[in-house]
PDB file of C-alpha atoms in Angstrom:
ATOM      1  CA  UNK A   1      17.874  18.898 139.224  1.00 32.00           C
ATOM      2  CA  UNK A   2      20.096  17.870 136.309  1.00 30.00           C
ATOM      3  CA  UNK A   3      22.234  14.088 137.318  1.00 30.00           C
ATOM      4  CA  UNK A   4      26.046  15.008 137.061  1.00 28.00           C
ATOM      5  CA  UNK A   5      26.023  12.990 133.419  1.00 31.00           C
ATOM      6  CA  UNK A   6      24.477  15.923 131.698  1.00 34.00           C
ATOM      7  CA  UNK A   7      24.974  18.664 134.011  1.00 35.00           C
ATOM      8  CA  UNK A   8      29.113  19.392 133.291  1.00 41.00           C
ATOM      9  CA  UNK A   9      30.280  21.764 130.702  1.00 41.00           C
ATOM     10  CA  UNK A  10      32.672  20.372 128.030  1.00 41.00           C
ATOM     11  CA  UNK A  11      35.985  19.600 128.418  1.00 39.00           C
ATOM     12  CA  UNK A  12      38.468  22.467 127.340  1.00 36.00           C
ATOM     13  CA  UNK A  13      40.304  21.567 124.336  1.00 38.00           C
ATOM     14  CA  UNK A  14      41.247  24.245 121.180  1.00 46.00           C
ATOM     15  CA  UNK A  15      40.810  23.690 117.271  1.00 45.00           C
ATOM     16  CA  UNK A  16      42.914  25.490 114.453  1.00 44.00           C
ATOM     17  CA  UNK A  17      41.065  25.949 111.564  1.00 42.00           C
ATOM     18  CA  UNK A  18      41.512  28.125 107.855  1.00 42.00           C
ATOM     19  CA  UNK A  19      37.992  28.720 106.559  1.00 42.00           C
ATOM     20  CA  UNK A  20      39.426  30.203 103.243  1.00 41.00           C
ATOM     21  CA  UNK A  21      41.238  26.907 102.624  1.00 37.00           C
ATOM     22  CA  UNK A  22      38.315  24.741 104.075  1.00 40.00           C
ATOM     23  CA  UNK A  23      41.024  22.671 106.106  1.00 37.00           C
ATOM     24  CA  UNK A  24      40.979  21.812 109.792  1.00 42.00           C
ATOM     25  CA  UNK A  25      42.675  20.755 112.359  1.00 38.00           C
ATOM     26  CA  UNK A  26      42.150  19.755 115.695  1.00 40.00           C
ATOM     27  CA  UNK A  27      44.090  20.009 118.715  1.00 40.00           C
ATOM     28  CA  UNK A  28      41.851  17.584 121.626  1.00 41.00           C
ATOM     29  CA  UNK A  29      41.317  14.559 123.364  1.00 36.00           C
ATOM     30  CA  UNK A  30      38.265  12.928 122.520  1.00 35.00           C
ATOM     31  CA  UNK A  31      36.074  15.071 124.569  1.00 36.00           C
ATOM     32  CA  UNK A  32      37.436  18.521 123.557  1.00 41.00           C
ATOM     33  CA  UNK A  33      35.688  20.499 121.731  1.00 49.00           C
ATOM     34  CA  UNK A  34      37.316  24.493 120.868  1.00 56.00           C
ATOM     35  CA  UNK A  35      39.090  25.203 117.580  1.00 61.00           C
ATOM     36  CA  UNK A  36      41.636  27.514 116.472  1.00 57.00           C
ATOM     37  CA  UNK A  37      41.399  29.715 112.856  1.00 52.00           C
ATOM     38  CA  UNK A  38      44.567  30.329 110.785  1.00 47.00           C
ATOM     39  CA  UNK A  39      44.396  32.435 108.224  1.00 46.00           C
ATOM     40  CA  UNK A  40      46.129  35.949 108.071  1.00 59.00           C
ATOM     41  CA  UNK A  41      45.449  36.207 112.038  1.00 71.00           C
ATOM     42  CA  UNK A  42      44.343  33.293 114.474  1.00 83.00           C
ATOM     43  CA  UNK A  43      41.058  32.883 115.536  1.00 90.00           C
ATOM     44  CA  UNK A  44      40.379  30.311 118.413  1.00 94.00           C
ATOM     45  CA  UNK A  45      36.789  28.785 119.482  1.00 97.00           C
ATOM     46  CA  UNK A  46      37.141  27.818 123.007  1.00 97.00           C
ATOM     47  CA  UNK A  47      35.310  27.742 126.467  1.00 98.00           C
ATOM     48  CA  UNK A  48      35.359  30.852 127.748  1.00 98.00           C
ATOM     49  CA  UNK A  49      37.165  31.552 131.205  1.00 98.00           C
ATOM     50  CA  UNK A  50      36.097  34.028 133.977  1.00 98.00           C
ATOM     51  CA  UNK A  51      38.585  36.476 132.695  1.00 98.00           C
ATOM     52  CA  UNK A  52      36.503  36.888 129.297  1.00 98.00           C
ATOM     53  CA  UNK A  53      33.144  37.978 131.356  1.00 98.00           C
ATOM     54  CA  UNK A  54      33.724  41.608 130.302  1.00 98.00           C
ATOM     55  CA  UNK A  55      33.906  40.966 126.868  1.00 98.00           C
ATOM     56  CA  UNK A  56      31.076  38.976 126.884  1.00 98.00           C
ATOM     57  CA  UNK A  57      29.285  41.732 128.604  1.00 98.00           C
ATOM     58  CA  UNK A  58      30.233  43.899 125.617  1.00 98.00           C
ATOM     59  CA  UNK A  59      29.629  41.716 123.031  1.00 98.00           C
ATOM     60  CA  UNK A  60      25.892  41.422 124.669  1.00 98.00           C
ATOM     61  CA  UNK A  61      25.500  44.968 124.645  1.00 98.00           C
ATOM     62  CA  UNK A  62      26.463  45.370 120.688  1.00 97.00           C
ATOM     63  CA  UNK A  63      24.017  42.097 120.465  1.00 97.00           C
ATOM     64  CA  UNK A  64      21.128  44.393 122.453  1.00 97.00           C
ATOM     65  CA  UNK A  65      21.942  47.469 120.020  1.00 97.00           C
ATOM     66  CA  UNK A  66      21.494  44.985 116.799  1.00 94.00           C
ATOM     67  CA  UNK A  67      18.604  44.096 117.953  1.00 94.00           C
ATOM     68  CA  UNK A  68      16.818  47.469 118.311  1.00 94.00           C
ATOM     69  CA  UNK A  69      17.025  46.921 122.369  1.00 95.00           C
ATOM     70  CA  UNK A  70      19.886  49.015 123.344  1.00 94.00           C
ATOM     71  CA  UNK A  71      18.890  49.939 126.660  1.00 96.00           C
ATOM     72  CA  UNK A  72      17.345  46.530 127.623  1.00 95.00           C
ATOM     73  CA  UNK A  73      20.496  44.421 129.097  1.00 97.00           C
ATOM     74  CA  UNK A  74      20.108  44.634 133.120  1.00 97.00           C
ATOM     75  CA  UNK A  75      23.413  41.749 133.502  1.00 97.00           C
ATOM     76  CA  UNK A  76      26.624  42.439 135.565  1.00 98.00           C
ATOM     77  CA  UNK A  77      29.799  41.070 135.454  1.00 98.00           C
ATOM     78  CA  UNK A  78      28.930  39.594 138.734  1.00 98.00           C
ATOM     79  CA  UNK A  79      25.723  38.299 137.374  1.00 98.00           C
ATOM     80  CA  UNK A  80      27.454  36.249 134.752  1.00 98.00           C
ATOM     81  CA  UNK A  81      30.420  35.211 136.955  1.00 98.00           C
ATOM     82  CA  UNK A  82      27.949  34.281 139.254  1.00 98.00           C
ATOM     83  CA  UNK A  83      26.002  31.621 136.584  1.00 98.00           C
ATOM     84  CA  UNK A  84      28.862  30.648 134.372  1.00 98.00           C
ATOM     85  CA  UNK A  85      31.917  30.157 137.234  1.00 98.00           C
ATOM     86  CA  UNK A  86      30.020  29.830 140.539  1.00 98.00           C
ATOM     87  CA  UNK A  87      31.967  29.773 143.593  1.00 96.00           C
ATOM     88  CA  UNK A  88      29.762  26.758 144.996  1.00 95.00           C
ATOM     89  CA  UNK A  89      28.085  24.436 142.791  1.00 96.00           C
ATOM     90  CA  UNK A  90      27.493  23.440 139.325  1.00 96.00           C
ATOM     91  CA  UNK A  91      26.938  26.086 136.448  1.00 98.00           C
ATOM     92  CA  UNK A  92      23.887  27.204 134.931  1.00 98.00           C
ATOM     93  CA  UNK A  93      25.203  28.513 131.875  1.00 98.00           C
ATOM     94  CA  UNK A  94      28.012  28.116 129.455  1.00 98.00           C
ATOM     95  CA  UNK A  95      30.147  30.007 127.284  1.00 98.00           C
ATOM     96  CA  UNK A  96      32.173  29.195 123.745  1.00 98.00           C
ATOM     97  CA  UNK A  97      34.147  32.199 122.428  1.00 98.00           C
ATOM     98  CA  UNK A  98      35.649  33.537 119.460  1.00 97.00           C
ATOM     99  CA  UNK A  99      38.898  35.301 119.574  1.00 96.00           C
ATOM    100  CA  UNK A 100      41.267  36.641 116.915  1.00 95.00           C
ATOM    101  CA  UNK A 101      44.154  37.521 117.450  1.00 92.00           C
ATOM    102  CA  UNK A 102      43.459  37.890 121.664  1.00 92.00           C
ATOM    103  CA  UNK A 103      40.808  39.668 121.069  1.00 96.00           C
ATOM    104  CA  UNK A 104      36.662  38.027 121.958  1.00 98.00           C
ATOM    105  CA  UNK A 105      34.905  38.784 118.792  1.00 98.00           C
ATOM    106  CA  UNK A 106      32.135  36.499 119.394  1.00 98.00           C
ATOM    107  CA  UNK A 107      30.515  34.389 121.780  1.00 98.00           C
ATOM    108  CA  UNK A 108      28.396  31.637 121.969  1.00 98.00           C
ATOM    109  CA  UNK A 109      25.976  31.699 125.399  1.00 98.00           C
ATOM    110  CA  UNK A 110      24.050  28.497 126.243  1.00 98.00           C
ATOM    111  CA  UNK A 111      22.782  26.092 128.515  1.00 98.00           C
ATOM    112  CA  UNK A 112      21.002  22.477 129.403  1.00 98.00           C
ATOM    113  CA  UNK A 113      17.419  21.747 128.639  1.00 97.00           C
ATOM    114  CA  UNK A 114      15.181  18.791 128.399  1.00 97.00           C
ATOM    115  CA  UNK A 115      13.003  16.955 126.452  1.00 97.00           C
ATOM    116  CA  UNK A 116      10.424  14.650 127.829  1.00 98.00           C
ATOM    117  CA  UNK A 117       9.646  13.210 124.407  1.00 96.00           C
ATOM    118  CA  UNK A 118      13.289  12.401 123.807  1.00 97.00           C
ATOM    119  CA  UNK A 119      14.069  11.916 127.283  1.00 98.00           C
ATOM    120  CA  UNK A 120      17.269  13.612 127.455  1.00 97.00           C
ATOM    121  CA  UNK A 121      19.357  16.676 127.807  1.00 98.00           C
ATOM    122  CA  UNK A 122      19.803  19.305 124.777  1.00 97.00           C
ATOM    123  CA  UNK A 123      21.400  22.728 124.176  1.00 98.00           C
ATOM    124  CA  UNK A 124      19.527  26.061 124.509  1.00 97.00           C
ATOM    125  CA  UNK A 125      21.802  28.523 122.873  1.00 98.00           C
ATOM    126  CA  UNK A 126      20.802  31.798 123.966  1.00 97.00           C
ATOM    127  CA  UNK A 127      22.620  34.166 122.165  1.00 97.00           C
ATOM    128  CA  UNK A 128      25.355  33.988 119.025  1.00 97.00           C
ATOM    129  CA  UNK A 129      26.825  36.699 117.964  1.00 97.00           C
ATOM    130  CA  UNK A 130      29.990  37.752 116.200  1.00 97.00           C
ATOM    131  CA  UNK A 131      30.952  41.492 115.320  1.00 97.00           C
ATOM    132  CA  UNK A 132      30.771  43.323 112.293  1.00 94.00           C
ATOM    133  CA  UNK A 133      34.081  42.857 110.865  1.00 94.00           C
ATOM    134  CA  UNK A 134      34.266  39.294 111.908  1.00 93.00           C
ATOM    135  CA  UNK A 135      31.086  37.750 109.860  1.00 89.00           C
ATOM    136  CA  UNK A 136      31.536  35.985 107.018  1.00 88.00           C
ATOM    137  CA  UNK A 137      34.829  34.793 108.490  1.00 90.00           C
ATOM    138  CA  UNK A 138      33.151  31.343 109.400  1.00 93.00           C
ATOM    139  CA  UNK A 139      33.583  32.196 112.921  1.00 96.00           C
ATOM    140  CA  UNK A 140      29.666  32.205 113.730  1.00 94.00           C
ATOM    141  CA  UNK A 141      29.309  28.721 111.557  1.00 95.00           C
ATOM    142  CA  UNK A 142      32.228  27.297 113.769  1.00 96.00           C
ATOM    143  CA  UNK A 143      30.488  28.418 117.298  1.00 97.00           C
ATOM    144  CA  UNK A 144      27.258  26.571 116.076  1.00 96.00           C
ATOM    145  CA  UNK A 145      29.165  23.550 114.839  1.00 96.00           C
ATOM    146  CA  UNK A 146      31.074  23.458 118.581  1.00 97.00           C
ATOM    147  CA  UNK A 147      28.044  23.271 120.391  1.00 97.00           C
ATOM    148  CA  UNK A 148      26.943  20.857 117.800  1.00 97.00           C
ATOM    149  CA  UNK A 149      29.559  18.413 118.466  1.00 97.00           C
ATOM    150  CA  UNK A 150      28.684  18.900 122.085  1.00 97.00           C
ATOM    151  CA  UNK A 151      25.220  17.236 121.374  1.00 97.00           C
ATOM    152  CA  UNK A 152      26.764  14.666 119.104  1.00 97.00           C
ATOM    153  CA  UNK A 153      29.442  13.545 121.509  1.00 97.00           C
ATOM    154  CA  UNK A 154      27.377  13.888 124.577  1.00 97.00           C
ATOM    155  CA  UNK A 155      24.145  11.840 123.407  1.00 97.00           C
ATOM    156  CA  UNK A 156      22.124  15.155 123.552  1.00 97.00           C
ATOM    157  CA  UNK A 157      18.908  15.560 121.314  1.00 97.00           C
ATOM    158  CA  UNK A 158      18.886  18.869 120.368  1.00 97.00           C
ATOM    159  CA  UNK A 159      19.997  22.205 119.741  1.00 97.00           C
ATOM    160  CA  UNK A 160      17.812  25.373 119.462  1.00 97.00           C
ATOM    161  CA  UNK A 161      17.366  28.839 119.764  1.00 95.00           C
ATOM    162  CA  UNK A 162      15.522  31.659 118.979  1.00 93.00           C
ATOM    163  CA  UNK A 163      15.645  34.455 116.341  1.00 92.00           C
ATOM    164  CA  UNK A 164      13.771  37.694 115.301  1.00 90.00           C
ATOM    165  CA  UNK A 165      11.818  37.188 112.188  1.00 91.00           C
ATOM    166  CA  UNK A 166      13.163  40.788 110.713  1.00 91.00           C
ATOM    167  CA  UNK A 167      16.216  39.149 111.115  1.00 90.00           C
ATOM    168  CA  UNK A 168      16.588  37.616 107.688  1.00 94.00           C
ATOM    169  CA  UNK A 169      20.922  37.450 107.058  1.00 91.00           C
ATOM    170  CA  UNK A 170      20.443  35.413 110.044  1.00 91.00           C
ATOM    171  CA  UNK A 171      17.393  33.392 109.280  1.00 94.00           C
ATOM    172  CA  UNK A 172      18.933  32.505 105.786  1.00 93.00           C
ATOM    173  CA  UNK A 173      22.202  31.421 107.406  1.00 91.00           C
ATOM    174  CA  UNK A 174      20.498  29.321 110.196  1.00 93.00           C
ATOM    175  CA  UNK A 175      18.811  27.299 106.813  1.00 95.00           C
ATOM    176  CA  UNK A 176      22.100  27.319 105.188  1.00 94.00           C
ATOM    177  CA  UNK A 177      22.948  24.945 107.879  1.00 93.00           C
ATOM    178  CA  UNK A 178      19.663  23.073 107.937  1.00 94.00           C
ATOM    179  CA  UNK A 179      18.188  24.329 110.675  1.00 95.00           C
ATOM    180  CA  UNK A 180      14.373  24.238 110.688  1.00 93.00           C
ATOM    181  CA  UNK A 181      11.820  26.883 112.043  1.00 93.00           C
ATOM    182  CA  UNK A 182       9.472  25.842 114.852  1.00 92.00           C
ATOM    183  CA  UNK A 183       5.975  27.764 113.227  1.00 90.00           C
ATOM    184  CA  UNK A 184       3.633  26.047 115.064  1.00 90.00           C
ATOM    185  CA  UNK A 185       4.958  26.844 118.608  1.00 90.00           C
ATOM    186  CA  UNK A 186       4.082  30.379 120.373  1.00 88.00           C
ATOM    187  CA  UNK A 187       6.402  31.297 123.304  1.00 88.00           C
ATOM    188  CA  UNK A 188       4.936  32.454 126.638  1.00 92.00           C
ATOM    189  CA  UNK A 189       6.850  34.332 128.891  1.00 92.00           C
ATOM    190  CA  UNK A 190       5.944  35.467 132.671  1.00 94.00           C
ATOM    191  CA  UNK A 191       9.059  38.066 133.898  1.00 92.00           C
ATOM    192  CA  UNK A 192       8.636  41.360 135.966  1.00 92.00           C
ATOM    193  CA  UNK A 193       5.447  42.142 137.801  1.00 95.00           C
ATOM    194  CA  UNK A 194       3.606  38.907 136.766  1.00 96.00           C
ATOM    195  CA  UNK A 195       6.233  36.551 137.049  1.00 95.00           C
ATOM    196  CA  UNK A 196       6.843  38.356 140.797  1.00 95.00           C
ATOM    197  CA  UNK A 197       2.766  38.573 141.659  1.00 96.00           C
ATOM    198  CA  UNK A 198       2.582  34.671 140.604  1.00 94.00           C
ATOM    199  CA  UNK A 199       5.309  33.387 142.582  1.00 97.00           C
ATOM    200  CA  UNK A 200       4.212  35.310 145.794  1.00 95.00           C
ATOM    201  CA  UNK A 201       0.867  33.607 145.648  1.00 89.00           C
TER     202      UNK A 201
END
């Protein structure tokens, strides 16, 4: 079990920023961490609320279709409400979303791991995405750097993820920002049949 100093999500907070003038500004307390766009709409980066669970839902079924999986995506509403806003307990899971205008264009989905080596907590961030008409808008960079300043602030070690090698627009951009590929590792992975026959034995 995670001790309470690395198991709560981040303070909400909200950020303005204009990525065609390169200027920010930021609207928090020390331990705030969402952002707000302006440019000719207003985009916001912020901790997403139980009300933004459908969109989320939708934004990881256009994720599923990009990546060639359409029909793959077994989660409910309930399933995420469940994880990111339990009734009882801490969270499992987090959220950061993008919004322009009121509208979720992209989400950020994550939660706590750790490393014995380092011997403390860092950020799995299980899925990014941002639509269509919404990339290059700096809206994807801006999700990254959030949960970035998460780790910073927080004393976490690291921040990772996972993507598809076909995927290269999003293996160049991930190297834009100096993130490193982890070659030598090969992930494992017991679900369905196996992972059910193993823990009945």
């Amino acid at each position: 079990m995670l001790t309470p100093w690395c198991s709560g999500p981040p303070h909400p907070g909200r950020v303005t920023w204009s990525p065609a003038a390169g200027r920010r500004r930021v609207d928090r307390d020390r331990t705030a961490y969402p952002r707000r766009v302006t440019t000719r709409h207003t985009a916001t980066i912020r901790p997403a609320t139980p009300d933004d669970v459908p969109a989320i839902l939708r934004l990881v079924h256009e994720l599923a279709a990009y990546e060639k999986e359409p029909d793959a995506v077994e989660a409910t509403p309930e399933g995420f409400l469940a994880c990111l806003f339990p009734a009882d307990g801490a969270p499992t899971a987090w959220a950061h979303v993008a919004e322009v205008d009121g509208d979720v264009v992209g989400m950020a989905v994550w939660y706590l791991t750790f490393s014995t080596w380092l011997g403390r907590p860092g950020i799995w961030l299980e899925d990014l995405y941002v639509t269509p008409e919404q990339r290059g808008s700096g809206l994807g960079k801006e999700l990254l750097a959030t949960l970035a300043r998460i780790c910073v602030e927080r004393g976490y070690g690291r921040l990772e993820w996972w993507v598809l090698r076909w995927n290269t627009p999003s293996i160049g951009f991930y190297e834009g920002l100096g993130a490193q590929a982890q070659d030598e590792w090969s992930v494992y992975r017991l679900d369905g049949t196996a992972l059910e026959g193993l823990g009945r034995a």
